């Protein structure tokens, strides 16, 4: 039995760390164990321009130790009137890694997202031309579409036409959540790749709703059936180049999670790489963890993998329940808080 594994340092291709006190409380968990992370731009107000992203990156670096080797990668929040010239300038100056599409109102802080897909075509054409990545929250928000079908309908209605119109545009379908999505990614690679979260790998909707409503399982895209989960497990642990790590760790203050309209998102950064390791071990696929966590993502983004390493050991530890957040947010609960986690990072 493998009791210790050393892999290239992983990257998190989908991370929310918010701003101000929440940024301070949450980003260090990722910076300790990951080489790079794509910081999602859904702040209030959103990170819309290269200047916004440059300022946000500085705020992120300011909460980390001076000698950190961690690198935040910035994204541009796409709106109906994003300026292609600003996007190109931000990319060429090394500020933006990619552009992020939120369909308006699909998830947390997405009200300023895209409402008219024709209006974003000049930005997509520019990104295709300059080789910039397009990150997609792939859910159709037409109220006639059932929430469990949002990903599948988005693929049909929006994504397939986009890939045909912009065949040179490299895309990431983020937080893949369905069997239909897995099949689509396999058929559209290498143009489209997908990130997969720890919680879509570990839970189904019965865990969420079957024994009381457990609001901490609420996230977008919603956790789906066991059938979907098994397809995601198979995809992630296959080592196939089109699937890679993206935690979607998304801290919310307890009061917002438990409000009458509860916020979508789970804070999993403190246990993320450990949880992936557990899933891969349970499948007898630890040998593919490095491809999923540390190699496939950089390749899809056209970057080199990290040269540093991280070592995990089979050793029980108990995940902390929560993080304290200064100011009005007070605290955010941690995914798997209080649970015994069978893998521990011993070097990073
Ligand atoms: C994310 C958040 O809280 O910002 N929430 C979530 O449910 N995943 C946004 C997102 O990625 O959809
Ligand atoms: Zn997210």
CSV table of C-alpha atoms and ligand atoms in Angstrom, one decimal:
chain,number,residue,atom,x,y,z
A,1,UNK,CA,0.0,0.0,0.0
A,2,UNK,CA,1.3,3.5,-0.9
A,3,UNK,CA,1.7,5.5,2.3
A,4,UNK,CA,3.5,8.5,0.8
A,5,UNK,CA,3.4,10.3,-2.5
A,6,UNK,CA,5.5,13.1,-4.0
A,7,UNK,CA,4.2,14.9,-7.0
A,8,UNK,CA,4.9,18.2,-8.8
A,9,UNK,CA,3.3,21.0,-6.9
A,10,UNK,CA,-0.4,21.3,-7.9
A,11,UNK,CA,-2.2,24.4,-9.2
A,12,UNK,CA,-5.7,25.4,-8.5
A,13,UNK,CA,-7.4,26.4,-11.8
A,14,UNK,CA,-10.5,27.7,-10.1
A,15,UNK,CA,-10.4,29.5,-6.8
A,16,UNK,CA,-12.5,32.2,-5.0
A,17,UNK,CA,-10.7,34.1,-2.2
A,18,UNK,CA,-12.8,37.3,-2.2
A,19,UNK,CA,-11.3,40.5,-0.9
A,20,UNK,CA,-10.3,42.4,2.3
A,21,UNK,CA,-10.6,40.3,5.5
A,22,UNK,CA,-11.9,37.2,3.7
A,23,UNK,CA,-9.0,37.3,1.3
A,24,UNK,CA,-6.6,37.6,4.3
A,25,UNK,CA,-8.2,34.6,6.0
A,26,UNK,CA,-8.6,32.3,3.0
A,27,UNK,CA,-5.8,32.7,0.5
A,28,UNK,CA,-2.9,31.5,2.8
A,29,UNK,CA,-4.5,28.0,2.8
A,30,UNK,CA,-4.0,27.8,-1.0
A,31,UNK,CA,-0.7,29.5,-1.1
A,32,UNK,CA,0.8,26.9,1.3
A,33,UNK,CA,0.1,24.0,-0.9
A,34,UNK,CA,-0.4,25.1,-4.5
A,35,UNK,CA,2.1,26.8,-6.9
A,36,UNK,CA,-0.5,28.9,-8.7
A,37,UNK,CA,-4.2,29.6,-8.6
A,38,UNK,CA,-6.6,31.3,-10.9
A,39,UNK,CA,-8.4,33.9,-8.8
A,40,UNK,CA,-12.0,34.2,-9.8
A,41,UNK,CA,-13.1,37.8,-10.6
A,42,UNK,CA,-16.6,37.7,-9.1
A,43,UNK,CA,-15.9,40.4,-6.4
A,44,UNK,CA,-18.3,43.2,-5.6
A,45,UNK,CA,-17.7,45.1,-7.8
A,46,UNK,CA,-16.2,42.6,-10.3
A,47,UNK,CA,-12.7,42.6,-11.7
A,48,UNK,CA,-13.5,43.9,-15.1
A,49,UNK,CA,-10.4,45.6,-16.4
A,50,UNK,CA,-6.7,45.1,-16.5
A,51,UNK,CA,-6.3,47.9,-14.0
A,52,UNK,CA,-8.8,46.2,-11.6
A,53,UNK,CA,-6.9,42.9,-12.0
A,54,UNK,CA,-3.5,44.5,-11.4
A,55,UNK,CA,-4.9,46.1,-8.2
A,56,UNK,CA,-6.5,42.9,-7.0
A,57,UNK,CA,-3.3,40.9,-7.6
A,58,UNK,CA,-1.4,43.4,-5.4
A,59,UNK,CA,-4.0,43.0,-2.7
A,60,UNK,CA,-3.7,39.2,-2.9
A,61,UNK,CA,0.1,39.3,-2.7
A,62,UNK,CA,-0.1,41.7,0.3
A,63,UNK,CA,-1.8,39.1,2.5
A,64,UNK,CA,1.0,36.5,1.9
A,65,UNK,CA,4.5,36.3,3.3
A,66,UNK,CA,7.0,38.3,1.4
A,67,UNK,CA,9.1,35.2,0.4
A,68,UNK,CA,6.1,33.3,-1.0
A,69,UNK,CA,6.6,31.5,-4.3
A,70,UNK,CA,2.9,31.3,-4.9
A,71,UNK,CA,1.6,33.0,-8.0
A,72,UNK,CA,-2.0,34.3,-8.3
A,73,UNK,CA,-3.3,34.2,-11.9
A,74,UNK,CA,-5.9,36.8,-12.8
A,75,UNK,CA,-9.1,36.7,-14.8
A,76,UNK,CA,-11.3,39.3,-16.5
A,77,UNK,CA,-15.0,39.2,-15.6
A,78,UNK,CA,-16.7,39.3,-19.0
A,79,UNK,CA,-19.7,41.6,-19.4
A,80,UNK,CA,-21.8,42.6,-22.4
A,81,UNK,CA,-19.5,45.6,-22.9
A,82,UNK,CA,-16.0,44.3,-22.2
A,83,UNK,CA,-13.4,46.1,-24.3
A,84,UNK,CA,-11.3,43.7,-26.5
A,85,UNK,CA,-8.4,46.2,-26.5
A,86,UNK,CA,-8.3,46.2,-22.7
A,87,UNK,CA,-8.4,42.4,-22.6
A,88,UNK,CA,-5.6,42.2,-25.1
A,89,UNK,CA,-3.5,44.8,-23.3
A,90,UNK,CA,-4.0,43.0,-20.0
A,91,UNK,CA,-3.0,39.7,-21.5
A,92,UNK,CA,0.1,41.0,-23.3
A,93,UNK,CA,1.2,42.7,-20.1
A,94,UNK,CA,0.9,39.5,-18.2
A,95,UNK,CA,-1.9,40.7,-16.0
A,96,UNK,CA,-4.7,38.5,-17.3
A,97,UNK,CA,-4.4,34.8,-17.8
A,98,UNK,CA,-7.9,34.4,-19.1
A,99,UNK,CA,-11.4,35.8,-19.4
A,100,UNK,CA,-14.3,34.4,-17.3
A,101,UNK,CA,-17.8,34.1,-18.5
A,102,UNK,CA,-20.6,34.1,-16.0
A,103,UNK,CA,-24.1,34.0,-17.5
A,104,UNK,CA,-25.9,36.8,-15.7
A,105,UNK,CA,-27.4,35.5,-12.4
A,106,UNK,CA,-26.1,32.0,-12.7
A,107,UNK,CA,-24.3,32.0,-9.4
A,108,UNK,CA,-22.7,34.1,-6.6
A,109,UNK,CA,-22.0,37.7,-7.7
A,110,UNK,CA,-22.8,37.1,-11.3
A,111,UNK,CA,-25.5,39.9,-11.8
A,112,UNK,CA,-23.1,41.9,-14.0
A,113,UNK,CA,-22.4,38.8,-16.2
A,114,UNK,CA,-23.3,38.2,-19.8
A,115,UNK,CA,-26.9,38.6,-21.0
A,116,UNK,CA,-26.4,38.8,-24.8
A,117,UNK,CA,-24.0,36.3,-26.3
A,118,UNK,CA,-23.8,38.2,-29.6
A,119,UNK,CA,-22.2,41.1,-27.8
A,120,UNK,CA,-19.2,39.2,-26.6
A,121,UNK,CA,-18.2,37.9,-30.0
A,122,UNK,CA,-15.6,40.6,-30.6
A,123,UNK,CA,-13.9,39.7,-27.3
A,124,UNK,CA,-13.9,36.0,-28.2
A,125,UNK,CA,-12.5,36.7,-31.7
A,126,UNK,CA,-9.7,38.7,-30.1
A,127,UNK,CA,-8.9,36.0,-27.6
A,128,UNK,CA,-8.9,33.4,-30.3
A,129,UNK,CA,-6.4,35.6,-32.3
A,130,UNK,CA,-4.0,36.2,-29.3
A,131,UNK,CA,-4.2,32.7,-27.8
A,132,UNK,CA,-5.9,33.7,-24.6
A,133,UNK,CA,-8.0,31.1,-22.5
A,134,UNK,CA,-11.7,31.3,-22.1
A,135,UNK,CA,-13.1,30.1,-18.7
A,136,UNK,CA,-16.8,29.3,-18.6
A,137,UNK,CA,-19.3,28.9,-15.9
A,138,UNK,CA,-21.4,26.6,-18.1
A,139,UNK,CA,-25.0,26.9,-17.0
A,140,UNK,CA,-28.0,28.0,-19.0
A,141,UNK,CA,-30.1,30.4,-16.9
A,142,UNK,CA,-33.3,30.3,-19.0
A,143,UNK,CA,-35.9,29.9,-16.2
A,144,UNK,CA,-37.6,27.2,-18.4
A,145,UNK,CA,-34.5,25.0,-17.9
A,146,UNK,CA,-34.4,22.7,-14.8
A,147,UNK,CA,-31.5,23.6,-12.5
A,148,UNK,CA,-30.2,20.0,-12.8
A,149,UNK,CA,-30.1,20.3,-16.6
A,150,UNK,CA,-28.4,23.7,-16.8
A,151,UNK,CA,-25.0,22.4,-17.7
A,152,UNK,CA,-26.3,20.0,-20.4
A,153,UNK,CA,-28.4,22.7,-22.0
A,154,UNK,CA,-25.6,25.3,-21.9
A,155,UNK,CA,-23.4,22.8,-23.7
A,156,UNK,CA,-26.0,22.3,-26.4
A,157,UNK,CA,-27.2,25.8,-26.7
A,158,UNK,CA,-24.1,28.0,-26.1
A,159,UNK,CA,-20.9,26.0,-25.9
A,160,UNK,CA,-21.1,23.9,-29.1
A,161,UNK,CA,-22.0,26.9,-31.3
A,162,UNK,CA,-19.1,28.9,-29.7
A,163,UNK,CA,-16.5,26.2,-30.4
A,164,UNK,CA,-17.7,26.0,-34.0
A,165,UNK,CA,-17.6,29.8,-34.5
A,166,UNK,CA,-14.2,30.1,-32.8
A,167,UNK,CA,-12.4,26.8,-33.4
A,168,UNK,CA,-9.0,28.2,-32.3
A,169,UNK,CA,-10.3,29.5,-28.9
A,170,UNK,CA,-9.1,27.3,-26.1
A,171,UNK,CA,-11.9,26.8,-23.5
A,172,UNK,CA,-12.2,25.6,-19.9
A,173,UNK,CA,-15.6,24.3,-18.8
A,174,UNK,CA,-15.3,24.9,-15.1
A,175,UNK,CA,-16.5,22.8,-12.2
A,176,UNK,CA,-17.8,20.0,-14.5
A,177,UNK,CA,-20.8,18.4,-12.8
A,178,UNK,CA,-22.6,15.9,-15.0
A,179,UNK,CA,-22.1,12.7,-17.0
A,180,UNK,CA,-23.3,14.5,-20.1
A,181,UNK,CA,-20.6,17.1,-19.5
A,182,UNK,CA,-17.9,14.4,-19.1
A,183,UNK,CA,-18.9,12.9,-22.4
A,184,UNK,CA,-19.0,16.3,-24.1
A,185,UNK,CA,-15.4,17.1,-22.9
A,186,UNK,CA,-14.0,13.8,-24.1
A,187,UNK,CA,-15.5,14.6,-27.5
A,188,UNK,CA,-14.4,18.2,-27.7
A,189,UNK,CA,-10.8,17.9,-26.4
A,190,UNK,CA,-8.3,19.3,-26.8
A,191,UNK,CA,-10.2,22.5,-27.7
A,192,UNK,CA,-12.2,22.3,-24.5
A,193,UNK,CA,-10.9,21.0,-21.1
A,194,UNK,CA,-12.7,20.9,-17.7
A,195,UNK,CA,-11.8,21.4,-14.1
A,196,UNK,CA,-13.4,19.2,-11.4
A,197,UNK,CA,-14.1,20.1,-7.8
A,198,UNK,CA,-13.6,17.8,-4.7
A,199,UNK,CA,-17.2,18.1,-3.8
A,200,UNK,CA,-18.6,17.0,-7.2
A,201,UNK,CA,-16.3,14.0,-6.8
A,202,UNK,CA,-17.4,13.0,-3.3
A,203,UNK,CA,-21.1,13.8,-3.1
A,204,UNK,CA,-24.5,13.3,-4.8
A,205,UNK,CA,-27.7,15.1,-4.3
A,206,UNK,CA,-29.0,12.6,-1.8
A,207,UNK,CA,-26.1,13.5,0.5
A,208,UNK,CA,-27.3,17.1,0.1
A,209,UNK,CA,-31.1,16.7,0.4
A,210,UNK,CA,-31.8,13.1,1.4
A,211,UNK,CA,-31.3,13.4,5.2
A,212,UNK,CA,-32.3,16.9,6.0
A,213,UNK,CA,-31.4,19.9,3.9
A,214,UNK,CA,-27.7,20.5,4.3
A,215,UNK,CA,-27.1,24.0,3.1
A,216,UNK,CA,-23.3,23.6,3.1
A,217,UNK,CA,-23.6,21.3,0.1
A,218,UNK,CA,-25.3,24.1,-1.9
A,219,UNK,CA,-23.1,25.2,-4.7
A,220,UNK,CA,-23.4,26.1,-8.4
A,221,UNK,CA,-23.5,23.9,-10.5
A,222,UNK,CA,-25.6,22.0,-8.0
A,223,UNK,CA,-24.4,18.5,-7.0
A,224,UNK,CA,-26.1,16.0,-9.2
A,225,UNK,CA,-26.9,12.2,-9.1
A,226,UNK,CA,-24.7,9.2,-8.2
A,227,UNK,CA,-24.7,8.4,-11.9
A,228,UNK,CA,-23.1,11.8,-12.6
A,229,UNK,CA,-20.7,11.5,-9.7
A,230,UNK,CA,-19.4,8.2,-10.9
A,231,UNK,CA,-18.7,9.6,-14.4
A,232,UNK,CA,-16.8,12.5,-12.8
A,233,UNK,CA,-14.7,10.1,-10.7
A,234,UNK,CA,-13.9,8.1,-13.7
A,235,UNK,CA,-12.9,11.2,-15.7
A,236,UNK,CA,-10.8,12.8,-13.0
A,237,UNK,CA,-8.9,9.6,-12.0
A,238,UNK,CA,-8.3,8.6,-15.6
A,239,UNK,CA,-5.3,10.9,-15.9
A,240,UNK,CA,-6.7,12.1,-19.3
A,241,UNK,CA,-5.3,15.4,-20.3
A,242,UNK,CA,-8.6,17.2,-20.7
A,243,UNK,CA,-9.5,16.9,-16.9
A,244,UNK,CA,-7.7,18.8,-14.2
A,245,UNK,CA,-7.9,20.2,-10.7
A,246,UNK,CA,-10.1,23.3,-9.9
A,247,UNK,CA,-11.3,23.4,-6.3
A,248,UNK,CA,-13.9,26.1,-6.7
A,249,UNK,CA,-13.2,26.8,-3.0
A,250,UNK,CA,-15.6,29.6,-2.3
A,251,UNK,CA,-15.8,30.9,1.3
A,252,UNK,CA,-19.0,32.6,2.5
A,253,UNK,CA,-19.7,34.1,5.9
A,254,UNK,CA,-21.9,31.7,8.0
A,255,UNK,CA,-24.8,34.2,8.0
A,256,UNK,CA,-24.9,34.3,4.2
A,257,UNK,CA,-24.7,30.5,3.8
A,258,UNK,CA,-27.6,30.1,6.2
A,259,UNK,CA,-29.8,33.0,5.0
A,260,UNK,CA,-33.3,32.4,3.7
A,261,UNK,CA,-31.7,32.6,0.3
A,262,UNK,CA,-28.5,30.8,1.1
A,263,UNK,CA,-25.3,31.6,-0.8
A,264,UNK,CA,-23.8,29.0,-3.2
A,265,UNK,CA,-20.3,27.9,-2.7
A,266,UNK,CA,-18.1,25.7,-0.3
A,267,UNK,CA,-14.8,26.6,1.3
A,268,UNK,CA,-12.6,23.6,0.7
A,269,UNK,CA,-9.1,25.0,0.3
A,270,UNK,CA,-7.9,23.7,3.7
A,271,UNK,CA,-8.7,20.1,2.7
A,272,UNK,CA,-8.6,20.2,-1.1
A,273,UNK,CA,-5.5,18.4,-2.2
A,274,UNK,CA,-5.9,15.9,0.6
A,275,UNK,CA,-9.5,15.2,-0.5
A,276,UNK,CA,-8.4,14.6,-4.1
A,277,UNK,CA,-5.7,12.3,-2.9
A,278,UNK,CA,-8.3,10.3,-0.9
A,279,UNK,CA,-10.6,10.0,-3.9
A,280,UNK,CA,-7.7,8.8,-6.2
A,281,UNK,CA,-6.6,6.3,-3.5
A,282,UNK,CA,-10.1,4.9,-3.1
A,283,UNK,CA,-10.1,4.3,-6.9
A,284,UNK,CA,-6.7,2.7,-6.9
A,285,UNK,CA,-5.5,5.5,-9.1
A,286,UNK,CA,-3.0,7.4,-7.0
A,287,UNK,CA,-0.6,7.1,-9.9
A,288,UNK,CA,-2.8,9.5,-11.9
A,289,UNK,CA,-3.0,12.2,-9.2
A,290,UNK,CA,0.0,14.1,-10.5
A,291,UNK,CA,-1.5,14.3,-14.0
A,292,UNK,CA,-4.8,15.6,-12.7
A,293,UNK,CA,-3.4,18.0,-10.1
A,294,UNK,CA,-0.2,19.2,-11.6
A,295,UNK,CA,0.3,18.5,-15.3
A,296,UNK,CA,-2.9,18.6,-17.3
A,297,UNK,CA,-3.9,22.1,-16.2
A,298,UNK,CA,-0.7,23.8,-17.1
A,299,UNK,CA,-0.7,22.0,-20.4
A,300,UNK,CA,-4.2,23.1,-21.2
A,301,UNK,CA,-3.2,26.7,-20.3
A,302,UNK,CA,0.0,26.5,-22.3
A,303,UNK,CA,2.3,26.8,-19.3
A,304,UNK,CA,5.0,24.8,-17.8
A,305,UNK,CA,4.2,22.6,-14.7
A,306,UNK,CA,5.7,23.7,-11.4
A,307,UNK,CA,9.3,22.6,-10.7
A,308,UNK,CA,8.7,22.3,-6.9
A,309,UNK,CA,7.1,19.3,-5.4
A,310,UNK,CA,4.6,18.5,-2.6
A,311,UNK,CA,4.5,15.3,-0.5
A,312,UNK,CA,1.4,13.8,1.0
A,313,UNK,CA,1.4,11.0,3.6
A,314,UNK,CA,-1.3,8.6,4.7
A,315,UNK,CA,-1.7,10.0,8.1
A,316,UNK,CA,-5.0,11.0,9.9
A,317,UNK,CA,-5.6,14.5,11.0
A,318,UNK,CA,-8.8,16.4,11.8
A,319,UNK,CA,-9.9,19.3,9.6
A,320,UNK,CA,-10.6,22.5,11.4
A,321,UNK,CA,-14.2,23.5,11.6
A,322,UNK,CA,-14.0,27.1,10.5
A,323,UNK,CA,-11.8,30.2,9.9
A,324,UNK,CA,-12.3,33.4,11.8
A,325,UNK,CA,-12.7,36.4,9.7
A,326,UNK,CA,-12.2,39.9,11.1
A,327,UNK,CA,-15.0,42.4,10.7
A,328,UNK,CA,-18.6,41.8,10.0
A,329,UNK,CA,-18.2,38.5,8.2
A,330,UNK,CA,-16.9,36.9,11.4
A,331,UNK,CA,-16.4,33.3,10.3
A,332,UNK,CA,-16.7,30.8,7.4
A,333,UNK,CA,-17.2,27.1,7.8
A,334,UNK,CA,-14.7,24.7,6.3
A,335,UNK,CA,-15.8,21.8,4.1
A,336,UNK,CA,-15.2,18.5,6.0
A,337,UNK,CA,-14.6,20.5,9.2
A,338,UNK,CA,-14.3,18.1,12.1
A,339,UNK,CA,-13.8,15.1,9.9
A,340,UNK,CA,-10.8,12.8,10.0
A,341,UNK,CA,-8.8,13.3,6.8
A,342,UNK,CA,-6.6,10.3,5.9
A,343,UNK,CA,-4.0,12.2,3.8
A,344,UNK,CA,-1.8,15.0,5.1
A,345,UNK,CA,0.6,17.3,3.3
A,346,UNK,CA,4.0,16.9,5.0
A,347,UNK,CA,6.1,18.9,2.6
A,348,UNK,CA,5.1,21.7,0.2
B,1,LIG,C1,-19.1,30.5,-6.4
B,1,LIG,C2,-18.9,31.6,-5.4
B,1,LIG,O1,-19.3,31.5,-4.3
B,1,LIG,O2,-18.3,32.7,-5.8
B,1,LIG,N1,-20.1,29.7,-5.9
B,1,LIG,C3,-20.4,28.4,-6.2
B,1,LIG,O3,-21.4,27.9,-5.9
B,1,LIG,N2,-19.5,27.6,-6.9
B,1,LIG,C4,-19.3,31.0,-7.8
B,1,LIG,C5,-19.2,29.9,-8.8
B,1,LIG,O4,-18.1,29.4,-9.1
B,1,LIG,O5,-20.2,29.5,-9.4
B,2,LIG,ZN1,-16.4,29.1,-8.7
